[in-house]
């Protein structure tokens, strides 16, 4: 079954808001978009009206909101194993290192705060793992030599990953309980080729 996703709303930014955004977080009231090329984070209202530009100490590649501590967690490509804790003003207040159980400490490609378990889900090149907020490894969720994970996202009691497999981009959804896996596969030209569901 082929599927084409059509957005409900498409917004056009004014020229001063056209930047090289790489990451986004939402705290329930505002959107925060990272602009590492300018060392900034842009804060937008629910209607995507620019509220302010926040200067940052590092070129943060992406960001995730932590509702338990009312803070943000950010990372960049220069600090490949480090997660930075930011306050509401986007000032660094602490940092932690994330390494899988084998201690190899590969490059982080994405991190998502999981609000139900108060943990982090971290994607590395060939691994997705769960960590406590002090950086302690909990468990490996996925591991594959022939797949490269580029993103991970917590969605209620589930989590989703984006990965490249054999020239195709794959989006996978998992529950923490039974690991039901639903995925959509896209060819490199982004034309949808298949949709399927499997249980692992």
PDB file of C-alpha atoms in Angstrom, residues 71-159:
ATOM      1  CA  UNK A  71      15.302  22.311  30.766  1.00  0.00           C
ATOM      2  CA  UNK A  72      16.751  21.377  27.396  1.00  0.00           C
ATOM      3  CA  UNK A  73      19.331  18.838  26.268  1.00  0.00           C
ATOM      4  CA  UNK A  74      21.409  19.670  23.216  1.00  0.00           C
ATOM      5  CA  UNK A  75      24.358  18.224  21.314  1.00  0.00           C
ATOM      6  CA  UNK A  76      26.548  19.092  18.367  1.00  0.00           C
ATOM      7  CA  UNK A  77      28.785  17.337  15.879  1.00  0.00           C
ATOM      8  CA  UNK A  78      31.981  18.638  17.481  1.00  0.00           C
ATOM      9  CA  UNK A  79      31.237  16.986  20.844  1.00  0.00           C
ATOM     10  CA  UNK A  80      30.261  13.597  19.504  1.00  0.00           C
ATOM     11  CA  UNK A  81      29.671  11.776  22.816  1.00  0.00           C
ATOM     12  CA  UNK A  82      28.485  14.670  25.003  1.00  0.00           C
ATOM     13  CA  UNK A  83      24.997  15.890  25.853  1.00  0.00           C
ATOM     14  CA  UNK A  84      24.705  19.448  27.181  1.00  0.00           C
ATOM     15  CA  UNK A  85      22.045  20.476  29.694  1.00  0.00           C
ATOM     16  CA  UNK A  86      20.652  23.980  29.034  1.00  0.00           C
ATOM     17  CA  UNK A  87      18.471  26.193  31.209  1.00  0.00           C
ATOM     18  CA  UNK A  88      15.528  28.240  29.900  1.00  0.00           C
ATOM     19  CA  UNK A  89      17.952  30.945  28.704  1.00  0.00           C
ATOM     20  CA  UNK A  90      19.918  28.287  26.783  1.00  0.00           C
ATOM     21  CA  UNK A  91      22.931  28.592  29.082  1.00  0.00           C
ATOM     22  CA  UNK A  92      24.924  25.410  29.740  1.00  0.00           C
ATOM     23  CA  UNK A  93      24.490  24.207  33.306  1.00  0.00           C
ATOM     24  CA  UNK A  94      25.974  20.688  33.044  1.00  0.00           C
ATOM     25  CA  UNK A  95      26.942  17.928  30.659  1.00  0.00           C
ATOM     26  CA  UNK A  96      26.963  14.144  30.501  1.00  0.00           C
ATOM     27  CA  UNK A  97      28.657  11.563  28.290  1.00  0.00           C
ATOM     28  CA  UNK A  98      26.679   8.810  26.591  1.00  0.00           C
ATOM     29  CA  UNK A  99      28.413   5.542  25.682  1.00  0.00           C
ATOM     30  CA  UNK A 100      26.875   2.153  24.850  1.00  0.00           C
ATOM     31  CA  UNK A 101      27.627  -0.811  27.097  1.00  0.00           C
ATOM     32  CA  UNK A 102      30.749  -1.861  25.189  1.00  0.00           C
ATOM     33  CA  UNK A 103      32.393   1.477  26.032  1.00  0.00           C
ATOM     34  CA  UNK A 104      33.199   2.271  22.410  1.00  0.00           C
ATOM     35  CA  UNK A 105      31.534   5.725  22.604  1.00  0.00           C
ATOM     36  CA  UNK A 106      30.574   6.149  18.929  1.00  0.00           C
ATOM     37  CA  UNK A 107      29.236   9.401  17.503  1.00  0.00           C
ATOM     38  CA  UNK A 108      25.778  10.468  18.700  1.00  0.00           C
ATOM     39  CA  UNK A 109      23.420  11.058  15.756  1.00  0.00           C
ATOM     40  CA  UNK A 110      20.281  11.944  17.756  1.00  0.00           C
ATOM     41  CA  UNK A 111      18.888  12.033  21.291  1.00  0.00           C
ATOM     42  CA  UNK A 112      15.300  12.198  22.498  1.00  0.00           C
ATOM     43  CA  UNK A 113      14.090  12.695  26.069  1.00  0.00           C
ATOM     44  CA  UNK A 114      11.538  10.005  27.033  1.00  0.00           C
ATOM     45  CA  UNK A 115       9.079  11.661  29.389  1.00  0.00           C
ATOM     46  CA  UNK A 116       7.329   8.482  30.591  1.00  0.00           C
ATOM     47  CA  UNK A 117      10.521   6.852  31.852  1.00  0.00           C
ATOM     48  CA  UNK A 118      12.535  10.057  32.484  1.00  0.00           C
ATOM     49  CA  UNK A 119      15.383   8.639  30.396  1.00  0.00           C
ATOM     50  CA  UNK A 120      17.220   9.371  27.145  1.00  0.00           C
ATOM     51  CA  UNK A 121      16.967   7.433  23.929  1.00  0.00           C
ATOM     52  CA  UNK A 122      20.182   7.924  21.978  1.00  0.00           C
ATOM     53  CA  UNK A 123      20.875   6.971  18.380  1.00  0.00           C
ATOM     54  CA  UNK A 124      24.416   6.156  17.315  1.00  0.00           C
ATOM     55  CA  UNK A 125      25.522   5.102  13.852  1.00  0.00           C
ATOM     56  CA  UNK A 126      24.575   1.427  14.270  1.00  0.00           C
ATOM     57  CA  UNK A 127      22.877   1.378  17.676  1.00  0.00           C
ATOM     58  CA  UNK A 128      19.912   2.819  19.575  1.00  0.00           C
ATOM     59  CA  UNK A 129      20.208   2.664  23.371  1.00  0.00           C
ATOM     60  CA  UNK A 130      18.451   3.907  26.502  1.00  0.00           C
ATOM     61  CA  UNK A 131      20.305   5.827  29.235  1.00  0.00           C
ATOM     62  CA  UNK A 132      19.577   7.238  32.658  1.00  0.00           C
ATOM     63  CA  UNK A 133      19.886  11.003  32.965  1.00  0.00           C
ATOM     64  CA  UNK A 134      23.268  10.669  34.656  1.00  0.00           C
ATOM     65  CA  UNK A 135      24.588   8.988  31.496  1.00  0.00           C
ATOM     66  CA  UNK A 136      24.394   5.428  32.863  1.00  0.00           C
ATOM     67  CA  UNK A 137      23.653   2.829  30.184  1.00  0.00           C
ATOM     68  CA  UNK A 138      20.340   0.954  30.658  1.00  0.00           C
ATOM     69  CA  UNK A 139      19.931  -1.242  27.598  1.00  0.00           C
ATOM     70  CA  UNK A 140      20.402  -1.553  23.864  1.00  0.00           C
ATOM     71  CA  UNK A 141      17.130  -1.189  21.977  1.00  0.00           C
ATOM     72  CA  UNK A 142      18.386  -1.808  18.447  1.00  0.00           C
ATOM     73  CA  UNK A 143      21.672  -2.862  16.917  1.00  0.00           C
ATOM     74  CA  UNK A 144      22.477  -3.587  13.267  1.00  0.00           C
ATOM     75  CA  UNK A 145      25.635  -3.595  11.161  1.00  0.00           C
ATOM     76  CA  UNK A 146      23.831  -2.914   7.879  1.00  0.00           C
ATOM     77  CA  UNK A 147      21.713   0.037   9.113  1.00  0.00           C
ATOM     78  CA  UNK A 148      22.724   3.598   9.971  1.00  0.00           C
ATOM     79  CA  UNK A 149      20.458   5.379  12.443  1.00  0.00           C
ATOM     80  CA  UNK A 150      20.034   9.108  11.818  1.00  0.00           C
ATOM     81  CA  UNK A 151      17.233  10.025  14.243  1.00  0.00           C
ATOM     82  CA  UNK A 152      15.238   8.790  17.235  1.00  0.00           C
ATOM     83  CA  UNK A 153      12.040  10.187  18.749  1.00  0.00           C
ATOM     84  CA  UNK A 154      10.016   9.296  21.853  1.00  0.00           C
ATOM     85  CA  UNK A 155       6.274   9.128  21.185  1.00  0.00           C
ATOM     86  CA  UNK A 156       4.263   8.401  24.345  1.00  0.00           C
ATOM     87  CA  UNK A 157       4.865   4.704  25.156  1.00  0.00           C
ATOM     88  CA  UNK A 158       6.597   4.112  21.816  1.00  0.00           C
ATOM     89  CA  UNK A 159       9.722   5.279  20.078  1.00  0.00           C
TER      90      UNK A 159
END
